[in-house]
Amino acid sequence: MNGQSTCALADHALSWHSIDWAKAYSVVKRMQARIVKATKEGRWNKVKALQRLLTCSFHGKALAVKRVTENQGKRTPGVDGVLWSTPDAKYEAIGSLQRRGYKPLPLKRIYIPKSNGKLRPLSIPTMQDRAMQALYLLALDPVSETISDAQSYGFRKERSTHDAIAQCFLNARYHGNPKDRGARVSAQWILEADIRGCFDNIDHTWLLQNVPMDTAVLKKWLKAGYLKDGTLAPTNDGTPQGGIISPVLANLALNGLDNALSSAFRNASQRAINKVNMVRYADDFVITGASREVLEEKITPVVTAFLASRGLELAPEKTKITHLTEGYDFLGQHIRRYGSKLLIKPARKNVHSFLQKVRSLIRKLMGAPQRQLIDTLNPVITGWAMYHRHIVAKKTFSYVDSQIWYALWQWARRRHPKKLGHWVYQRYFHQFGLRHWVFAARTDEVDDTGSPIYRELRKASATPIERHPKVQSDANPYDTEWFTYFAQRAAIRSRKSRSRRTLPKSNAHAVVWP
């Protein structure tokens, strides 16, 4: 009996590892391209048939299991406590993804803190429910990409916050010359909008009637409920935050807002005259207008009515109309016109949160070795600087570096309260060439010349500023017509990434960055 079990386990393990993943991606990619083609032609029965074919395919199920067992949540179980951590469990999971008889389990509810001090509910499905969502997402996302608003950037493949910020710049880049009557002038007024509890309040009836997927499966997910203090609580509205398919459902609920804005005017030329443009990232969006009156009297009522039909409403405390000379925050950036120049800088609130995080890490590692502190701070500093490297951030980077240096100096002095400052400097700081006060720790390794190798703290100001090439608004990563375009963008990103990983050469010392 034990021999038979061992053989079965070996067969399953071999089956999982022997899956041709390149073929799986290719098969699913071709099927998704067919779904896009049928969607563009308006053949919705064909779309439904292709979606059913994809969700029943072995390769689609295998990719769904692969996704949920390799992402960040692979070690977080649902209410059943089950994890697919072995090849045997993964291969068996492929066969368990069946529509017939499928019934999702309730969600595990946890709460995470928000920046305003409140708690955000996060719902965790079981591994099987996550895999089923990932499977149906393979069939739904091509449709969503095809029918989405052109200026929607949140939770979409091959789009990012940098694209949304770049579009904000394009919408407001023209200042115009007062002496030149023919000069182009962009919109100067901005409606900053935020939806109150978007994920928690989307109307289920609207989703079931308008989301182009298997409604029976969708209804089971929406009505699964969640466990709160061991008691099953119903879910009458919203889509759970934490589900793989939830961001796409939210995007589908907000798609059409751009067309609704056009309905406020007689024709496209009237909208252009009033300079109405929208940029949306998930449930945060900004709308430009030629005047405050246009945004208050024409745009806001249209947005309110559009959201109301989906069970949503604007959050008054986060929704306001501002002039471009006052500036506004969007996605961690501050967009503002200074005279004739439009500049985008890191938002003050974002800088403050980042420095608070760095200082908290430094305090937490008060007794840790210097090398451990450097290894902990380097990814944090690098990640923040890389996010802001596409805007006017050099001055902010220098300010952040000075604040971090001061915090590190205090860290070093507190460790040795009876030592003089010169002794502390020689212990923790070094001089490399013309650079003084470099926070670095000597390692046990030496380079080819016998010189010691140091592990050095990264500086935000060392990150080069480079312009982000915005994605084309109508580009669709699932459409065969755009495959070459996205391949070229990927090649450019890869080239830049390799160049950034090249370490600087120095005769004075050798530096290794984790």
Tab-separated table of N, CA and C in Angstrom, residues 20-112:
chain	number	residue	atom	x	y	z
A	20	ASP	N	4.320	21.696	-19.900
A	20	ASP	CA	4.997	22.603	-20.828
A	20	ASP	C	4.378	23.995	-20.648
A	21	TRP	N	5.017	24.824	-19.807
A	21	TRP	CA	4.431	26.119	-19.480
A	21	TRP	C	4.469	27.073	-20.670
A	22	ALA	N	5.490	26.971	-21.492
A	22	ALA	CA	5.539	27.826	-22.687
A	22	ALA	C	4.347	27.533	-23.593
A	23	LYS	N	4.015	26.259	-23.737
A	23	LYS	CA	2.854	25.889	-24.554
A	23	LYS	C	1.563	26.367	-23.897
A	24	ALA	N	1.500	26.253	-22.558
A	24	ALA	CA	0.294	26.683	-21.844
A	24	ALA	C	0.047	28.169	-22.060
A	25	TYR	N	1.091	28.977	-21.905
A	25	TYR	CA	0.939	30.423	-22.120
A	25	TYR	C	0.542	30.706	-23.575
A	26	SER	N	1.134	29.989	-24.510
A	26	SER	CA	0.839	30.219	-25.925
A	26	SER	C	-0.611	29.875	-26.263
A	27	VAL	N	-1.081	28.741	-25.743
A	27	VAL	CA	-2.468	28.323	-26.022
A	27	VAL	C	-3.456	29.330	-25.443
A	28	VAL	N	-3.247	29.723	-24.200
A	28	VAL	CA	-4.155	30.676	-23.553
A	28	VAL	C	-4.094	32.034	-24.251
A	29	LYS	N	-2.911	32.449	-24.666
A	29	LYS	CA	-2.755	33.734	-25.345
A	29	LYS	C	-3.529	33.765	-26.660
A	30	ARG	N	-3.465	32.663	-27.417
A	30	ARG	CA	-4.217	32.597	-28.673
A	30	ARG	C	-5.717	32.631	-28.427
A	31	MET	N	-6.157	31.946	-27.389
A	31	MET	CA	-7.585	31.936	-27.085
A	31	MET	C	-8.056	33.314	-26.622
A	32	GLN	N	-7.240	34.007	-25.858
A	32	GLN	CA	-7.599	35.360	-25.424
A	32	GLN	C	-7.648	36.324	-26.607
A	33	ALA	N	-6.773	36.146	-27.572
A	33	ALA	CA	-6.812	36.982	-28.774
A	33	ALA	C	-8.100	36.754	-29.553
A	34	ARG	N	-8.584	35.523	-29.580
A	34	ARG	CA	-9.859	35.234	-30.248
A	34	ARG	C	-11.026	35.897	-29.508
A	35	ILE	N	-10.934	35.935	-28.178
A	35	ILE	CA	-11.979	36.610	-27.391
A	35	ILE	C	-11.991	38.103	-27.696
A	36	VAL	N	-10.805	38.710	-27.816
A	36	VAL	CA	-10.728	40.131	-28.153
A	36	VAL	C	-11.346	40.389	-29.529
A	37	LYS	N	-11.035	39.547	-30.487
A	37	LYS	CA	-11.559	39.726	-31.843
A	37	LYS	C	-13.085	39.648	-31.858
A	38	ALA	N	-13.641	38.670	-31.138
A	38	ALA	CA	-15.093	38.539	-31.081
A	38	ALA	C	-15.729	39.716	-30.347
A	39	THR	N	-15.059	40.228	-29.321
A	39	THR	CA	-15.580	41.378	-28.585
A	39	THR	C	-15.618	42.624	-29.465
A	40	LYS	N	-14.562	42.871	-30.226
A	40	LYS	CA	-14.511	44.023	-31.113
A	40	LYS	C	-15.585	43.952	-32.196
A	41	GLU	N	-15.931	42.734	-32.607
A	41	GLU	CA	-16.968	42.555	-33.629
A	41	GLU	C	-18.367	42.554	-33.036
A	42	GLY	N	-18.474	42.589	-31.715
A	42	GLY	CA	-19.784	42.592	-31.073
A	42	GLY	C	-20.484	41.251	-31.097
A	43	ARG	N	-19.739	40.176	-31.264
A	43	ARG	CA	-20.328	38.820	-31.315
A	43	ARG	C	-20.281	38.234	-29.900
A	44	TRP	N	-21.239	38.594	-29.086
A	44	TRP	CA	-21.198	38.248	-27.677
A	44	TRP	C	-21.480	36.774	-27.426
A	45	ASN	N	-22.250	36.119	-28.268
A	45	ASN	CA	-22.423	34.675	-28.123
A	45	ASN	C	-21.116	33.941	-28.382
A	46	LYS	N	-20.352	34.442	-29.345
A	46	LYS	CA	-19.036	33.868	-29.622
A	46	LYS	C	-18.090	34.108	-28.452
A	47	VAL	N	-18.173	35.289	-27.856
A	47	VAL	CA	-17.352	35.592	-26.682
A	47	VAL	C	-17.658	34.614	-25.557
A	48	LYS	N	-18.927	34.392	-25.320
A	48	LYS	CA	-19.335	33.485	-24.248
A	48	LYS	C	-18.840	32.065	-24.506
A	49	ALA	N	-18.922	31.614	-25.759
A	49	ALA	CA	-18.464	30.262	-26.095
A	49	ALA	C	-16.949	30.137	-25.910
A	50	LEU	N	-16.204	31.153	-26.312
A	50	LEU	CA	-14.749	31.109	-26.166
A	50	LEU	C	-14.338	31.175	-24.690
A	51	GLN	N	-15.065	31.951	-23.908
A	51	GLN	CA	-14.774	32.001	-22.476
A	51	GLN	C	-15.008	30.636	-21.829
A	52	ARG	N	-16.084	29.993	-22.212
A	52	ARG	CA	-16.373	28.660	-21.670
A	52	ARG	C	-15.281	27.673	-22.080
A	53	LEU	N	-14.815	27.777	-23.318
A	53	LEU	CA	-13.756	26.897	-23.799
A	53	LEU	C	-12.460	27.112	-23.016
A	54	LEU	N	-12.146	28.374	-22.723
A	54	LEU	CA	-10.919	28.674	-21.993
A	54	LEU	C	-10.993	28.200	-20.551
A	55	THR	N	-12.123	28.411	-19.883
A	55	THR	CA	-12.248	28.018	-18.477
A	55	THR	C	-12.337	26.507	-18.297
A	56	CYS	N	-12.585	25.784	-19.379
A	56	CYS	CA	-12.621	24.318	-19.308
A	56	CYS	C	-11.316	23.673	-19.772
A	57	SER	N	-10.386	24.476	-20.254
A	57	SER	CA	-9.151	23.922	-20.821
A	57	SER	C	-8.154	23.559	-19.725
A	58	PHE	N	-7.354	22.528	-19.995
A	58	PHE	CA	-6.332	22.107	-19.042
A	58	PHE	C	-5.290	23.195	-18.833
A	59	HIS	N	-4.857	23.838	-19.923
A	59	HIS	CA	-3.803	24.844	-19.813
A	59	HIS	C	-4.284	26.071	-19.025
A	60	GLY	N	-5.536	26.459	-19.213
A	60	GLY	CA	-6.068	27.573	-18.443
A	60	GLY	C	-6.096	27.256	-16.957
A	61	LYS	N	-6.530	26.047	-16.608
A	61	LYS	CA	-6.576	25.652	-15.195
A	61	LYS	C	-5.174	25.560	-14.610
A	62	ALA	N	-4.230	25.042	-15.393
A	62	ALA	CA	-2.861	24.922	-14.903
A	62	ALA	C	-2.260	26.296	-14.606
A	63	LEU	N	-2.498	27.263	-15.498
A	63	LEU	CA	-1.974	28.612	-15.272
A	63	LEU	C	-2.635	29.271	-14.073
A	64	ALA	N	-3.912	28.982	-13.846
A	64	ALA	CA	-4.606	29.542	-12.690
A	64	ALA	C	-3.997	29.007	-11.390
A	65	VAL	N	-3.746	27.705	-11.349
A	65	VAL	CA	-3.120	27.111	-10.157
A	65	VAL	C	-1.703	27.657	-9.988
A	66	LYS	N	-0.975	27.789	-11.076
A	66	LYS	CA	0.387	28.319	-11.011
A	66	LYS	C	0.396	29.725	-10.431
A	67	ARG	N	-0.572	30.540	-10.818
A	67	ARG	CA	-0.612	31.917	-10.330
A	67	ARG	C	-0.833	31.980	-8.825
A	68	VAL	N	-1.801	31.247	-8.319
A	68	VAL	CA	-2.134	31.362	-6.894
A	68	VAL	C	-1.132	30.643	-6.008
A	69	THR	N	-0.305	29.761	-6.567
A	69	THR	CA	0.697	29.072	-5.757
A	69	THR	C	2.076	29.710	-5.878
A	70	GLU	N	2.197	30.810	-6.639
A	70	GLU	CA	3.485	31.476	-6.780
A	70	GLU	C	3.432	32.964	-6.453
A	71	ASN	N	2.245	33.487	-6.126
A	71	ASN	CA	2.158	34.909	-5.786
A	71	ASN	C	2.423	35.114	-4.300
A	72	GLN	N	2.292	36.371	-3.850
A	72	GLN	CA	2.627	36.697	-2.463
A	72	GLN	C	1.698	36.044	-1.451
A	73	GLY	N	0.484	35.706	-1.869
A	73	GLY	CA	-0.463	35.111	-0.934
A	73	GLY	C	-0.440	33.598	-0.895
A	74	LYS	N	0.606	32.985	-1.450
A	74	LYS	CA	0.631	31.519	-1.539
A	74	LYS	C	0.711	30.855	-0.168
A	75	ARG	N	1.181	31.576	0.851
A	75	ARG	CA	1.288	31.013	2.199
A	75	ARG	C	0.170	31.491	3.129
A	76	THR	N	-0.838	32.143	2.558
A	76	THR	CA	-1.959	32.641	3.354
A	76	THR	C	-3.196	31.804	3.066
A	77	PRO	N	-3.608	30.961	3.981
A	77	PRO	CA	-4.780	30.107	3.725
A	77	PRO	C	-6.089	30.847	3.936
A	78	GLY	N	-7.151	30.270	3.441
A	78	GLY	CA	-8.488	30.793	3.680
A	78	GLY	C	-9.077	30.173	4.934
A	79	VAL	N	-10.405	30.133	5.000
A	79	VAL	CA	-11.066	29.621	6.207
A	79	VAL	C	-10.839	28.131	6.392
A	80	ASP	N	-10.518	27.400	5.313
A	80	ASP	CA	-10.303	25.962	5.441
A	80	ASP	C	-8.877	25.607	5.842
A	81	GLY	N	-7.967	26.588	5.845
A	81	GLY	CA	-6.592	26.344	6.238
A	81	GLY	C	-5.771	25.547	5.261
A	82	VAL	N	-6.268	25.362	4.038
A	82	VAL	CA	-5.590	24.531	3.036
A	82	VAL	C	-4.629	25.372	2.213
A	83	LEU	N	-3.420	24.813	1.982
A	83	LEU	CA	-2.435	25.420	1.093
A	83	LEU	C	-1.973	24.387	0.076
A	84	TRP	N	-1.724	24.828	-1.123
A	84	TRP	CA	-1.198	23.948	-2.173
A	84	TRP	C	0.303	24.197	-2.275
A	85	SER	N	1.061	23.529	-1.444
A	85	SER	CA	2.498	23.803	-1.358
A	85	SER	C	3.355	22.703	-1.959
A	86	THR	N	2.766	21.587	-2.374
A	86	THR	CA	3.537	20.485	-2.952
A	86	THR	C	3.132	20.272	-4.405
A	87	PRO	N	4.027	19.692	-5.217
A	87	PRO	CA	3.653	19.393	-6.617
A	87	PRO	C	2.435	18.498	-6.717
A	88	ASP	N	2.296	17.552	-5.781
A	88	ASP	CA	1.142	16.652	-5.802
A	88	ASP	C	-0.157	17.432	-5.598
A	89	ALA	N	-0.152	18.340	-4.608
A	89	ALA	CA	-1.353	19.132	-4.338
A	89	ALA	C	-1.679	20.059	-5.505
A	90	LYS	N	-0.673	20.614	-6.133
A	90	LYS	CA	-0.897	21.518	-7.268
A	90	LYS	C	-1.510	20.774	-8.446
A	91	TYR	N	-0.997	19.582	-8.719
A	91	TYR	CA	-1.525	18.841	-9.870
A	91	TYR	C	-2.950	18.383	-9.614
A	92	GLU	N	-3.239	17.946	-8.398
A	92	GLU	CA	-4.610	17.551	-8.073
A	92	GLU	C	-5.556	18.740	-8.128
A	93	ALA	N	-5.034	19.937	-7.805
A	93	ALA	CA	-5.876	21.138	-7.823
A	93	ALA	C	-6.362	21.455	-9.236
A	94	ILE	N	-5.559	21.123	-10.244
A	94	ILE	CA	-5.978	21.395	-11.626
A	94	ILE	C	-7.288	20.678	-11.923
A	95	GLY	N	-7.389	19.426	-11.505
A	95	GLY	CA	-8.609	18.671	-11.758
A	95	GLY	C	-9.777	19.094	-10.899
A	96	SER	N	-9.505	19.780	-9.804
A	96	SER	CA	-10.602	20.190	-8.906
A	96	SER	C	-11.319	21.452	-9.378
A	97	LEU	N	-10.775	22.139	-10.382
A	97	LEU	CA	-11.395	23.376	-10.858
A	97	LEU	C	-12.510	23.047	-11.842
A	98	GLN	N	-13.666	22.717	-11.305
A	98	GLN	CA	-14.826	22.339	-12.112
A	98	GLN	C	-16.001	23.260	-11.816
A	99	ARG	N	-16.709	23.635	-12.861
A	99	ARG	CA	-17.877	24.503	-12.675
A	99	ARG	C	-19.022	23.750	-12.018
A	100	ARG	N	-19.238	22.505	-12.475
A	100	ARG	CA	-20.355	21.716	-11.946
A	100	ARG	C	-20.094	21.356	-10.482
A	101	GLY	N	-21.017	21.688	-9.642
A	101	GLY	CA	-20.906	21.379	-8.221
A	101	GLY	C	-20.036	22.345	-7.436
A	102	TYR	N	-19.533	23.382	-8.086
A	102	TYR	CA	-18.651	24.311	-7.394
A	102	TYR	C	-19.444	25.200	-6.441
A	103	LYS	N	-18.949	25.317	-5.216
A	103	LYS	CA	-19.566	26.179	-4.213
A	103	LYS	C	-18.454	26.837	-3.404
A	104	PRO	N	-18.277	28.131	-3.531
A	104	PRO	CA	-17.189	28.798	-2.794
A	104	PRO	C	-17.467	28.821	-1.299
A	105	LEU	N	-16.384	28.773	-0.519
A	105	LEU	CA	-16.484	28.873	0.930
A	105	LEU	C	-16.498	30.343	1.347
A	106	PRO	N	-16.960	30.633	2.556
A	106	PRO	CA	-16.953	32.035	3.020
A	106	PRO	C	-15.528	32.591	3.067
A	107	LEU	N	-15.441	33.900	3.026
A	107	LEU	CA	-14.151	34.579	3.038
A	107	LEU	C	-13.650	34.761	4.461
A	108	LYS	N	-12.323	34.758	4.599
A	108	LYS	CA	-11.728	35.067	5.897
A	108	LYS	C	-11.481	36.564	5.961
A	109	ARG	N	-12.073	37.238	6.925
A	109	ARG	CA	-12.017	38.697	7.003
A	109	ARG	C	-10.925	39.129	7.991
A	110	ILE	N	-10.013	39.981	7.516
A	110	ILE	CA	-9.031	40.622	8.377
A	110	ILE	C	-9.085	42.117	8.106
A	111	TYR	N	-8.469	42.903	8.971
A	111	TYR	CA	-8.506	44.359	8.833
A	111	TYR	C	-7.081	44.898	8.851
A	112	ILE	N	-6.788	45.791	7.898
A	112	ILE	CA	-5.472	46.411	7.825
A	112	ILE	C	-5.639	47.916	7.987
